[in-house]
Amino acid sequence: MDESRLSADPVLPQHVAIIMDGNGRWANARGLPRTLGHRQGAEAVRRCIAGAAEMGIPYLTLYGFSSENWRRPMTEVEDLMGLLRRYLQSELAELHEKGIRLRVIGERDRLPGDIARLIDEAERRTRDNARLNLIIALSYGSRQEIAATARRLAEEAAAGRLDPAMIDEDLFARGLLTAGIPDPDLLIRTSGEQRLSNFLLWQAAYSELVFVDKLWPDFEEADLMAAVEEYLRRDRRYGAAAESQ
């Protein structure tokens, strides 16, 4: 990766989140089974992780499997679970060796038991790594996450353990699955689609959005760098007027 393309003293995004879209269309365009598109997408995941680590981005979140994806054909879901299982089994040692910490957010209880155990082991083994925090969203839906957080706060208030007047944005954020993780500065979506698809709706309130026409299996480290360069060109004002900054 040619990091010289970045400005001399860039303020890199601390957290990049990616909606990895287009595996199925990549396969369909080549007359291949959709499962091969997902397998090729796993190669793009490896490239993206390597690129983020080389650039010094501290947090990378990848949208691997949404709550809505459970409605896909069972054969495709089973293949995705198999791919995830193989990834956890084959990549853990390398992630650990490279100083990458793995975390998973989502409805873990919906995942097959052996995969949940592999995730637990991966998180335990890599928890002290600090080069890159890799967060994978699996069986994840942002509306479900927000509703669950609101429900827990309501239960605490109903039980008299929480004063409703104390509920603010910070308290609410501490109840989300991403507690302790900074909000994404940059959110990328591949495949040319321009929507969030129930991904980090609360956390992405002030994220810079970059939409890439490439299908996910074709995504390269250079595409990640190009998205970061686009981010660096933007003026982030968080709702304030430019002259007030």
Tab-separated table of N, CA, C and O in Angstrom, residues 39-163:
chain	number	residue	atom	x	y	z
A	39	ARG	N	-17.357	-16.640	-0.657
A	39	ARG	CA	-15.992	-17.102	-0.404
A	39	ARG	C	-14.972	-16.111	-0.955
A	39	ARG	O	-13.934	-15.855	-0.334
A	40	GLN	N	-15.258	-15.544	-2.117
A	40	GLN	CA	-14.368	-14.534	-2.667
A	40	GLN	C	-14.401	-13.268	-1.807
A	40	GLN	O	-13.396	-12.586	-1.650
A	41	GLY	N	-15.569	-12.980	-1.234
A	41	GLY	CA	-15.679	-11.844	-0.335
A	41	GLY	C	-14.795	-11.990	0.889
A	41	GLY	O	-14.326	-10.990	1.440
A	42	ALA	N	-14.569	-13.224	1.335
A	42	ALA	CA	-13.690	-13.452	2.481
A	42	ALA	C	-12.264	-13.017	2.170
A	42	ALA	O	-11.534	-12.561	3.075
A	43	GLU	N	-11.851	-13.138	0.905
A	43	GLU	CA	-10.527	-12.664	0.512
A	43	GLU	C	-10.454	-11.145	0.613
A	43	GLU	O	-9.429	-10.578	1.015
A	44	ALA	N	-11.550	-10.475	0.254
A	44	ALA	CA	-11.589	-9.015	0.385
A	44	ALA	C	-11.516	-8.602	1.848
A	44	ALA	O	-10.941	-7.558	2.182
A	45	VAL	N	-12.116	-9.405	2.738
A	45	VAL	CA	-12.015	-9.130	4.172
A	45	VAL	C	-10.557	-9.143	4.606
A	45	VAL	O	-10.091	-8.248	5.325
A	46	ARG	N	-9.815	-10.137	4.160
A	46	ARG	CA	-8.397	-10.225	4.530
A	46	ARG	C	-7.634	-9.002	4.033
A	46	ARG	O	-6.809	-8.428	4.762
A	47	ARG	N	-7.902	-8.590	2.794
A	47	ARG	CA	-7.205	-7.419	2.246
A	47	ARG	C	-7.542	-6.160	3.037
A	47	ARG	O	-6.675	-5.325	3.302
A	48	CYS	N	-8.799	-6.021	3.382
A	48	CYS	CA	-9.247	-4.827	4.086
A	48	CYS	C	-8.643	-4.752	5.484
A	48	CYS	O	-8.206	-3.682	5.931
A	49	ILE	N	-8.602	-5.863	6.188
A	49	ILE	CA	-8.000	-5.893	7.523
A	49	ILE	C	-6.524	-5.523	7.431
A	49	ILE	O	-6.015	-4.715	8.225
A	50	ALA	N	-5.832	-6.094	6.468
A	50	ALA	CA	-4.408	-5.787	6.294
A	50	ALA	C	-4.207	-4.309	5.987
A	50	ALA	O	-3.303	-3.663	6.537
A	51	GLY	N	-5.060	-3.757	5.121
A	51	GLY	CA	-4.925	-2.355	4.765
A	51	GLY	C	-5.175	-1.432	5.951
A	51	GLY	O	-4.440	-0.460	6.154
A	52	ALA	N	-6.213	-1.720	6.728
A	52	ALA	CA	-6.521	-0.885	7.888
A	52	ALA	C	-5.385	-0.941	8.902
A	52	ALA	O	-5.000	0.090	9.489
A	53	ALA	N	-4.818	-2.120	9.121
A	53	ALA	CA	-3.718	-2.253	10.066
A	53	ALA	C	-2.491	-1.480	9.587
A	53	ALA	O	-1.832	-0.790	10.374
A	54	GLU	N	-2.185	-1.560	8.292
A	54	GLU	CA	-1.034	-0.856	7.746
A	54	GLU	C	-1.200	0.658	7.839
A	54	GLU	O	-0.233	1.387	8.101
A	55	MET	N	-2.416	1.140	7.652
A	55	MET	CA	-2.670	2.575	7.697
A	55	MET	C	-2.718	3.124	9.111
A	55	MET	O	-2.659	4.329	9.320
A	56	GLY	N	-2.836	2.251	10.107
A	56	GLY	CA	-2.890	2.705	11.487
A	56	GLY	C	-4.276	3.116	11.938
A	56	GLY	O	-4.416	3.942	12.845
A	57	ILE	N	-5.308	2.551	11.323
A	57	ILE	CA	-6.688	2.815	11.742
A	57	ILE	C	-6.974	1.944	12.966
A	57	ILE	O	-6.864	0.719	12.887
A	58	PRO	N	-7.353	2.530	14.091
A	58	PRO	CA	-7.484	1.725	15.320
A	58	PRO	C	-8.683	0.783	15.359
A	58	PRO	O	-8.609	-0.272	15.974
A	59	TYR	N	-9.814	1.183	14.724
A	59	TYR	CA	-11.037	0.380	14.798
A	59	TYR	C	-11.595	0.146	13.400
A	59	TYR	O	-11.730	1.082	12.603
A	60	LEU	N	-11.934	-1.102	13.124
A	60	LEU	CA	-12.555	-1.478	11.857
A	60	LEU	C	-13.741	-2.385	12.164
A	60	LEU	O	-13.583	-3.423	12.799
A	61	THR	N	-14.939	-1.963	11.723
A	61	THR	CA	-16.134	-2.783	11.915
A	61	THR	C	-16.659	-3.239	10.569
A	61	THR	O	-16.843	-2.427	9.655
A	62	LEU	N	-16.894	-4.530	10.434
A	62	LEU	CA	-17.379	-5.120	9.190
A	62	LEU	C	-18.753	-5.739	9.426
A	62	LEU	O	-18.943	-6.500	10.378
A	63	TYR	N	-19.695	-5.409	8.550
A	63	TYR	CA	-21.063	-5.929	8.645
A	63	TYR	C	-21.083	-7.288	7.957
A	63	TYR	O	-21.199	-7.390	6.744
A	64	GLY	N	-20.964	-8.342	8.754
A	64	GLY	CA	-20.811	-9.666	8.179
A	64	GLY	C	-22.114	-10.390	7.898
A	64	GLY	O	-22.229	-11.107	6.898
A	65	PHE	N	-23.110	-10.215	8.779
A	65	PHE	CA	-24.356	-10.969	8.640
A	65	PHE	C	-25.416	-10.229	9.442
A	65	PHE	O	-25.264	-10.038	10.652
A	66	SER	N	-26.475	-9.806	8.790
A	66	SER	CA	-27.498	-9.011	9.468
A	66	SER	C	-28.590	-9.896	10.051
A	66	SER	O	-28.739	-11.067	9.689
A	67	SER	N	-29.375	-9.305	10.942
A	67	SER	CA	-30.527	-10.027	11.492
A	67	SER	C	-31.480	-10.455	10.390
A	67	SER	O	-32.104	-11.521	10.463
A	68	GLU	N	-31.577	-9.625	9.357
A	68	GLU	CA	-32.476	-9.924	8.242
A	68	GLU	C	-31.942	-11.035	7.346
A	68	GLU	O	-32.714	-11.690	6.625
A	69	ASN	N	-30.636	-11.276	7.377
A	69	ASN	CA	-30.043	-12.307	6.525
A	69	ASN	C	-30.503	-13.718	6.885
A	69	ASN	O	-30.374	-14.650	6.077
A	70	TRP	N	-31.056	-13.885	8.092
A	70	TRP	CA	-31.577	-15.211	8.452
A	70	TRP	C	-32.739	-15.618	7.541
A	70	TRP	O	-33.068	-16.802	7.471
A	71	ARG	N	-33.337	-14.651	6.853
A	71	ARG	CA	-34.467	-14.966	5.965
A	71	ARG	C	-34.016	-15.437	4.581
A	71	ARG	O	-34.848	-15.754	3.738
A	72	ARG	N	-32.722	-15.481	4.346
A	72	ARG	CA	-32.222	-15.976	3.063
A	72	ARG	C	-32.437	-17.491	2.965
A	72	ARG	O	-32.696	-18.155	3.966
A	73	PRO	N	-32.323	-18.049	1.755
A	73	PRO	CA	-32.487	-19.508	1.620
A	73	PRO	C	-31.574	-20.261	2.581
A	73	PRO	O	-30.418	-19.872	2.792
A	74	MET	N	-32.084	-21.337	3.162
A	74	MET	CA	-31.348	-22.069	4.178
A	74	MET	C	-29.984	-22.537	3.681
A	74	MET	O	-28.996	-22.522	4.424
A	75	THR	N	-29.912	-22.936	2.398
A	75	THR	CA	-28.629	-23.411	1.875
A	75	THR	C	-27.584	-22.295	1.897
A	75	THR	O	-26.419	-22.537	2.207
A	76	GLU	N	-28.014	-21.075	1.585
A	76	GLU	CA	-27.074	-19.948	1.597
A	76	GLU	C	-26.662	-19.608	3.027
A	76	GLU	O	-25.491	-19.335	3.297
A	77	VAL	N	-27.626	-19.638	3.952
A	77	VAL	CA	-27.297	-19.366	5.352
A	77	VAL	C	-26.315	-20.402	5.882
A	77	VAL	O	-25.334	-20.068	6.566
A	78	GLU	N	-26.562	-21.670	5.561
A	78	GLU	CA	-25.669	-22.728	6.029
A	78	GLU	C	-24.267	-22.551	5.468
A	78	GLU	O	-23.274	-22.777	6.165
A	79	ASP	N	-24.174	-22.133	4.196
A	79	ASP	CA	-22.857	-21.919	3.607
A	79	ASP	C	-22.147	-20.742	4.275
A	79	ASP	O	-20.946	-20.797	4.539
A	80	LEU	N	-22.905	-19.687	4.584
A	80	LEU	CA	-22.318	-18.537	5.275
A	80	LEU	C	-21.817	-18.925	6.659
A	80	LEU	O	-20.740	-18.501	7.086
A	81	MET	N	-22.597	-19.742	7.366
A	81	MET	CA	-22.164	-20.197	8.681
A	81	MET	C	-20.915	-21.079	8.565
A	81	MET	O	-19.995	-20.985	9.385
A	82	GLY	N	-20.880	-21.918	7.531
A	82	GLY	CA	-19.701	-22.751	7.314
A	82	GLY	C	-18.464	-21.911	7.005
A	82	GLY	O	-17.363	-22.195	7.485
A	83	LEU	N	-18.658	-20.873	6.206
A	83	LEU	CA	-17.558	-19.977	5.878
A	83	LEU	C	-17.061	-19.253	7.128
A	83	LEU	O	-15.850	-19.123	7.348
A	84	LEU	N	-17.993	-18.813	7.961
A	84	LEU	CA	-17.624	-18.156	9.206
A	84	LEU	C	-16.872	-19.107	10.120
A	84	LEU	O	-15.857	-18.749	10.733
A	85	ARG	N	-17.355	-20.329	10.191
A	85	ARG	CA	-16.710	-21.339	11.041
A	85	ARG	C	-15.260	-21.573	10.586
A	85	ARG	O	-14.319	-21.577	11.405
A	86	ARG	N	-15.068	-21.735	9.273
A	86	ARG	CA	-13.723	-21.969	8.744
A	86	ARG	C	-12.827	-20.755	8.962
A	86	ARG	O	-11.630	-20.904	9.256
A	87	TYR	N	-13.409	-19.556	8.826
A	87	TYR	CA	-12.614	-18.335	9.020
A	87	TYR	C	-12.105	-18.258	10.452
A	87	TYR	O	-10.921	-17.983	10.691
A	88	LEU	N	-12.984	-18.513	11.408
A	88	LEU	CA	-12.576	-18.446	12.811
A	88	LEU	C	-11.523	-19.494	13.128
A	88	LEU	O	-10.595	-19.249	13.913
A	89	GLN	N	-11.648	-20.665	12.531
A	89	GLN	CA	-10.701	-21.735	12.801
A	89	GLN	C	-9.340	-21.478	12.147
A	89	GLN	O	-8.296	-21.795	12.726
A	90	SER	N	-9.348	-20.889	10.944
A	90	SER	CA	-8.105	-20.760	10.183
A	90	SER	C	-7.393	-19.423	10.376
A	90	SER	O	-6.171	-19.349	10.210
A	91	GLU	N	-8.116	-18.368	10.752
A	91	GLU	CA	-7.522	-17.033	10.797
A	91	GLU	C	-7.128	-16.568	12.189
A	91	GLU	O	-6.408	-15.583	12.328
A	92	LEU	N	-7.597	-17.239	13.217
A	92	LEU	CA	-7.373	-16.754	14.574
A	92	LEU	C	-5.896	-16.601	14.894
A	92	LEU	O	-5.467	-15.573	15.443
A	93	ALA	N	-5.104	-17.612	14.552
A	93	ALA	CA	-3.682	-17.555	14.882
A	93	ALA	C	-3.008	-16.366	14.210
A	93	ALA	O	-2.193	-15.662	14.823
A	94	GLU	N	-3.373	-16.106	12.949
A	94	GLU	CA	-2.751	-14.992	12.230
A	94	GLU	C	-3.197	-13.645	12.793
A	94	GLU	O	-2.393	-12.717	12.933
A	95	LEU	N	-4.483	-13.535	13.115
A	95	LEU	CA	-4.970	-12.291	13.717
A	95	LEU	C	-4.219	-12.010	15.016
A	95	LEU	O	-3.783	-10.878	15.271
A	96	HIS	N	-4.073	-13.038	15.815
A	96	HIS	CA	-3.388	-12.881	17.101
A	96	HIS	C	-1.925	-12.503	16.886
A	96	HIS	O	-1.392	-11.603	17.560
A	97	GLU	N	-1.276	-13.168	15.940
A	97	GLU	CA	0.137	-12.896	15.664
A	97	GLU	C	0.345	-11.454	15.206
A	97	GLU	O	1.363	-10.822	15.530
A	98	LYS	N	-0.622	-10.913	14.488
A	98	LYS	CA	-0.501	-9.549	13.965
A	98	LYS	C	-1.003	-8.486	14.936
A	98	LYS	O	-1.061	-7.307	14.601
A	99	GLY	N	-1.366	-8.887	16.143
A	99	GLY	CA	-1.766	-7.937	17.162
A	99	GLY	C	-3.163	-7.383	16.979
A	99	GLY	O	-3.468	-6.275	17.426
A	100	ILE	N	-4.039	-8.169	16.359
A	100	ILE	CA	-5.402	-7.720	16.093
A	100	ILE	C	-6.350	-8.305	17.127
A	100	ILE	O	-6.334	-9.507	17.391
A	101	ARG	N	-7.176	-7.442	17.701
A	101	ARG	CA	-8.181	-7.886	18.655
A	101	ARG	C	-9.502	-8.090	17.934
A	101	ARG	O	-9.954	-7.221	17.179
A	102	LEU	N	-10.121	-9.223	18.134
A	102	LEU	CA	-11.397	-9.536	17.503
A	102	LEU	C	-12.533	-9.410	18.503
A	102	LEU	O	-12.441	-9.913	19.634
A	103	ARG	N	-13.582	-8.717	18.094
A	103	ARG	CA	-14.815	-8.644	18.875
A	103	ARG	C	-15.994	-8.867	17.941
A	103	ARG	O	-15.938	-8.508	16.758
A	104	VAL	N	-17.049	-9.431	18.470
A	104	VAL	CA	-18.250	-9.708	17.686
A	104	VAL	C	-19.429	-9.049	18.376
A	104	VAL	O	-19.591	-9.168	19.594
A	105	ILE	N	-20.253	-8.344	17.586
A	105	ILE	CA	-21.479	-7.753	18.121
A	105	ILE	C	-22.670	-8.338	17.359
A	105	ILE	O	-22.575	-8.643	16.173
A	106	GLY	N	-23.766	-8.505	18.052
A	106	GLY	CA	-24.969	-9.049	17.431
A	106	GLY	C	-25.657	-10.026	18.356
A	106	GLY	O	-25.272	-10.209	19.516
A	107	GLU	N	-26.702	-10.661	17.847
A	107	GLU	CA	-27.483	-11.626	18.625
A	107	GLU	C	-26.771	-12.980	18.587
A	107	GLU	O	-27.109	-13.873	17.807
A	108	ARG	N	-25.804	-13.115	19.455
A	108	ARG	CA	-24.942	-14.292	19.434
A	108	ARG	C	-25.703	-15.571	19.728
A	108	ARG	O	-25.316	-16.661	19.271
A	109	ASP	N	-26.802	-15.457	20.474
A	109	ASP	CA	-27.549	-16.659	20.823
A	109	ASP	C	-28.261	-17.278	19.627
A	109	ASP	O	-28.734	-18.423	19.702
A	110	ARG	N	-28.335	-16.564	18.498
A	110	ARG	CA	-28.944	-17.131	17.297
A	110	ARG	C	-27.937	-17.914	16.452
A	110	ARG	O	-28.326	-18.617	15.523
A	111	LEU	N	-26.657	-17.769	16.756
A	111	LEU	CA	-25.621	-18.467	15.998
A	111	LEU	C	-25.503	-19.917	16.460
A	111	LEU	O	-25.827	-20.237	17.607
A	112	PRO	N	-25.055	-20.820	15.581
A	112	PRO	CA	-24.809	-22.202	16.013
A	112	PRO	C	-23.881	-22.233	17.215
A	112	PRO	O	-22.953	-21.421	17.334
A	113	GLY	N	-24.116	-23.182	18.118
A	113	GLY	CA	-23.370	-23.234	19.365
A	113	GLY	C	-21.872	-23.319	19.184
A	113	GLY	O	-21.113	-22.671	19.921
A	114	ASP	N	-21.410	-24.113	18.213
A	114	ASP	CA	-19.962	-24.254	18.043
A	114	ASP	C	-19.337	-22.955	17.553
A	114	ASP	O	-18.207	-22.618	17.929
A	115	ILE	N	-20.073	-22.195	16.733
A	115	ILE	CA	-19.553	-20.904	16.264
A	115	ILE	C	-19.492	-19.919	17.424
A	115	ILE	O	-18.518	-19.164	17.562
A	116	ALA	N	-20.511	-19.919	18.279
A	116	ALA	CA	-20.487	-19.038	19.453
A	116	ALA	C	-19.290	-19.359	20.338
A	116	ALA	O	-18.637	-18.445	20.877
A	117	ARG	N	-18.968	-20.642	20.469
A	117	ARG	CA	-17.815	-21.017	21.291
A	117	ARG	C	-16.507	-20.591	20.634
A	117	ARG	O	-15.569	-20.153	21.323
A	118	LEU	N	-16.425	-20.700	19.309
A	118	LEU	CA	-15.229	-20.233	18.598
A	118	LEU	C	-15.047	-18.735	18.769
A	118	LEU	O	-13.926	-18.246	18.923
A	119	ILE	N	-16.147	-17.999	18.729
A	119	ILE	CA	-16.080	-16.550	18.926
A	119	ILE	C	-15.593	-16.229	20.331
A	119	ILE	O	-14.727	-15.363	20.529
A	120	ASP	N	-16.129	-16.928	21.332
A	120	ASP	CA	-15.702	-16.710	22.712
A	120	ASP	C	-14.195	-16.931	22.851
A	120	ASP	O	-13.495	-16.149	23.504
A	121	GLU	N	-13.705	-18.001	22.240
A	121	GLU	CA	-12.279	-18.312	22.324
A	121	GLU	C	-11.447	-17.255	21.604
A	121	GLU	O	-10.389	-16.827	22.101
A	122	ALA	N	-11.907	-16.805	20.425
A	122	ALA	CA	-11.176	-15.789	19.671
A	122	ALA	C	-11.112	-14.474	20.440
A	122	ALA	O	-10.062	-13.819	20.486
A	123	GLU	N	-12.218	-14.091	21.054
A	123	GLU	CA	-12.227	-12.850	21.832
A	123	GLU	C	-11.317	-12.965	23.051
A	123	GLU	O	-10.599	-12.010	23.389
A	124	ARG	N	-11.361	-14.111	23.695
A	124	ARG	CA	-10.512	-14.308	24.888
A	124	ARG	C	-9.041	-14.263	24.520
A	124	ARG	O	-8.242	-13.599	25.191
A	125	ARG	N	-8.686	-14.939	23.433
A	125	ARG	CA	-7.271	-15.051	23.058
A	125	ARG	C	-6.689	-13.726	22.583
A	125	ARG	O	-5.499	-13.463	22.788
A	126	THR	N	-7.500	-12.898	21.948
A	126	THR	CA	-6.973	-11.666	21.355
A	126	THR	C	-7.274	-10.411	22.171
A	126	THR	O	-6.958	-9.299	21.733
A	127	ARG	N	-7.857	-10.546	23.356
A	127	ARG	CA	-8.382	-9.376	24.069
A	127	ARG	C	-7.314	-8.366	24.464
A	127	ARG	O	-7.622	-7.186	24.688
A	128	ASP	N	-6.046	-8.779	24.572
A	128	ASP	CA	-4.983	-7.847	24.955
A	128	ASP	C	-4.272	-7.236	23.751
A	128	ASP	O	-3.343	-6.440	23.928
A	129	ASN	N	-4.669	-7.598	22.549
A	129	ASN	CA	-4.028	-7.048	21.348
A	129	ASN	C	-4.494	-5.615	21.113
A	129	ASN	O	-5.641	-5.267	21.415
A	130	ALA	N	-3.609	-4.798	20.551
A	130	ALA	CA	-3.930	-3.369	20.447
A	130	ALA	C	-3.611	-2.746	19.089
A	130	ALA	O	-3.876	-1.563	18.889
A	131	ARG	N	-3.079	-3.505	18.148
A	131	ARG	CA	-2.734	-2.892	16.862
A	131	ARG	C	-3.984	-2.460	16.098
A	131	ARG	O	-4.042	-1.391	15.513
A	132	LEU	N	-4.995	-3.317	16.092
A	132	LEU	CA	-6.252	-3.023	15.410
A	132	LEU	C	-7.378	-3.714	16.159
A	132	LEU	O	-7.265	-4.895	16.509
A	133	ASN	N	-8.447	-2.991	16.419
A	133	ASN	CA	-9.664	-3.578	16.974
A	133	ASN	C	-10.584	-3.930	15.810
A	133	ASN	O	-11.107	-3.042	15.136
A	134	LEU	N	-10.756	-5.209	15.578
A	134	LEU	CA	-11.614	-5.691	14.498
A	134	LEU	C	-12.941	-6.125	15.096
A	134	LEU	O	-12.997	-7.041	15.910
A	135	ILE	N	-14.007	-5.433	14.690
A	135	ILE	CA	-15.344	-5.749	15.183
A	135	ILE	C	-16.147	-6.332	14.028
A	135	ILE	O	-16.249	-5.710	12.969
A	136	ILE	N	-16.692	-7.509	14.219
A	136	ILE	CA	-17.524	-8.147	13.204
A	136	ILE	C	-18.966	-8.131	13.696
A	136	ILE	O	-19.266	-8.600	14.797
A	137	ALA	N	-19.862	-7.580	12.887
A	137	ALA	CA	-21.290	-7.560	13.217
A	137	ALA	C	-21.935	-8.802	12.619
A	137	ALA	O	-22.011	-8.952	11.401
A	138	LEU	N	-22.379	-9.714	13.496
A	138	LEU	CA	-22.970	-10.980	13.071
A	138	LEU	C	-24.353	-11.123	13.692
A	138	LEU	O	-24.509	-10.918	14.899
A	139	SER	N	-25.329	-11.487	12.880
A	139	SER	CA	-26.706	-11.556	13.363
A	139	SER	C	-27.051	-10.240	14.041
A	139	SER	O	-27.646	-10.203	15.124
A	140	TYR	N	-26.650	-9.163	13.384
A	140	TYR	CA	-26.766	-7.826	13.967
A	140	TYR	C	-27.840	-7.020	13.256
A	140	TYR	O	-27.935	-7.024	12.026
A	141	GLY	N	-28.628	-6.294	14.045
A	141	GLY	CA	-29.592	-5.344	13.516
A	141	GLY	C	-29.639	-4.145	14.434
A	141	GLY	O	-29.822	-4.289	15.651
A	142	SER	N	-29.460	-2.958	13.890
A	142	SER	CA	-29.365	-1.773	14.733
A	142	SER	C	-30.686	-1.434	15.414
A	142	SER	O	-30.708	-1.021	16.577
A	143	ARG	N	-31.809	-1.586	14.720
A	143	ARG	CA	-33.090	-1.306	15.370
A	143	ARG	C	-33.306	-2.238	16.553
A	143	ARG	O	-33.789	-1.823	17.614
A	144	GLN	N	-32.962	-3.515	16.381
A	144	GLN	CA	-33.100	-4.468	17.468
A	144	GLN	C	-32.199	-4.085	18.644
A	144	GLN	O	-32.588	-4.195	19.817
A	145	GLU	N	-30.975	-3.646	18.326
A	145	GLU	CA	-30.035	-3.221	19.363
A	145	GLU	C	-30.586	-2.030	20.149
A	145	GLU	O	-30.531	-2.003	21.382
A	146	ILE	N	-31.126	-1.041	19.440
A	146	ILE	CA	-31.673	0.153	20.096
A	146	ILE	C	-32.882	-0.212	20.951
A	146	ILE	O	-33.028	0.247	22.096
A	147	ALA	N	-33.759	-1.059	20.406
A	147	ALA	CA	-34.945	-1.468	21.164
A	147	ALA	C	-34.557	-2.237	22.423
A	147	ALA	O	-35.145	-2.035	23.502
A	148	ALA	N	-33.565	-3.115	22.316
A	148	ALA	CA	-33.132	-3.894	23.477
A	148	ALA	C	-32.543	-2.984	24.548
A	148	ALA	O	-32.774	-3.194	25.756
A	149	THR	N	-31.782	-1.981	24.129
A	149	THR	CA	-31.210	-1.046	25.091
A	149	THR	C	-32.303	-0.246	25.783
A	149	THR	O	-32.278	-0.066	27.018
A	150	ALA	N	-33.284	0.236	25.015
A	150	ALA	CA	-34.399	0.977	25.608
A	150	ALA	C	-35.177	0.102	26.582
A	150	ALA	O	-35.594	0.561	27.663
A	151	ARG	N	-35.363	-1.167	26.230
A	151	ARG	CA	-36.100	-2.091	27.101
A	151	ARG	C	-35.360	-2.296	28.419
A	151	ARG	O	-35.976	-2.294	29.498
A	152	ARG	N	-34.033	-2.468	28.371
A	152	ARG	CA	-33.266	-2.662	29.605
A	152	ARG	C	-33.331	-1.423	30.499
A	152	ARG	O	-33.474	-1.530	31.726
A	153	LEU	N	-33.245	-0.250	29.907
A	153	LEU	CA	-33.330	0.979	30.695
A	153	LEU	C	-34.720	1.134	31.310
A	153	LEU	O	-34.861	1.567	32.466
A	154	ALA	N	-35.754	0.771	30.537
A	154	ALA	CA	-37.121	0.848	31.061
A	154	ALA	C	-37.306	-0.104	32.233
A	154	ALA	O	-37.958	0.242	33.235
A	155	GLU	N	-36.724	-1.302	32.132
A	155	GLU	CA	-36.822	-2.265	33.224
A	155	GLU	C	-36.112	-1.754	34.478
A	155	GLU	O	-36.610	-1.921	35.596
A	156	GLU	N	-34.935	-1.129	34.269
A	156	GLU	CA	-34.211	-0.571	35.411
A	156	GLU	C	-35.014	0.542	36.074
A	156	GLU	O	-35.076	0.634	37.312
A	157	ALA	N	-35.646	1.387	35.248
A	157	ALA	CA	-36.445	2.487	35.792
A	157	ALA	C	-37.676	1.954	36.521
A	157	ALA	O	-38.026	2.422	37.613
A	158	ALA	N	-38.347	0.940	35.935
A	158	ALA	CA	-39.547	0.377	36.553
A	158	ALA	C	-39.236	-0.282	37.895
A	158	ALA	O	-40.065	-0.285	38.810
A	159	ALA	N	-38.011	-0.816	38.007
A	159	ALA	CA	-37.612	-1.477	39.253
A	159	ALA	C	-37.091	-0.480	40.288
A	159	ALA	O	-36.732	-0.876	41.405
A	160	GLY	N	-37.055	0.796	39.929
A	160	GLY	CA	-36.598	1.806	40.861
A	160	GLY	C	-35.099	1.934	40.974
A	160	GLY	O	-34.583	2.627	41.857
A	161	ARG	N	-34.357	1.261	40.084
A	161	ARG	CA	-32.895	1.317	40.133
A	161	ARG	C	-32.322	2.443	39.272
A	161	ARG	O	-31.109	2.681	39.291
A	162	LEU	N	-33.167	3.116	38.511
A	162	LEU	CA	-32.694	4.159	37.609
A	162	LEU	C	-33.715	5.285	37.558
A	162	LEU	O	-34.910	5.036	37.348
A	163	ASP	N	-33.244	6.501	37.762
A	163	ASP	CA	-34.101	7.676	37.632
A	163	ASP	C	-34.224	8.003	36.145
A	163	ASP	O	-33.208	8.265	35.485
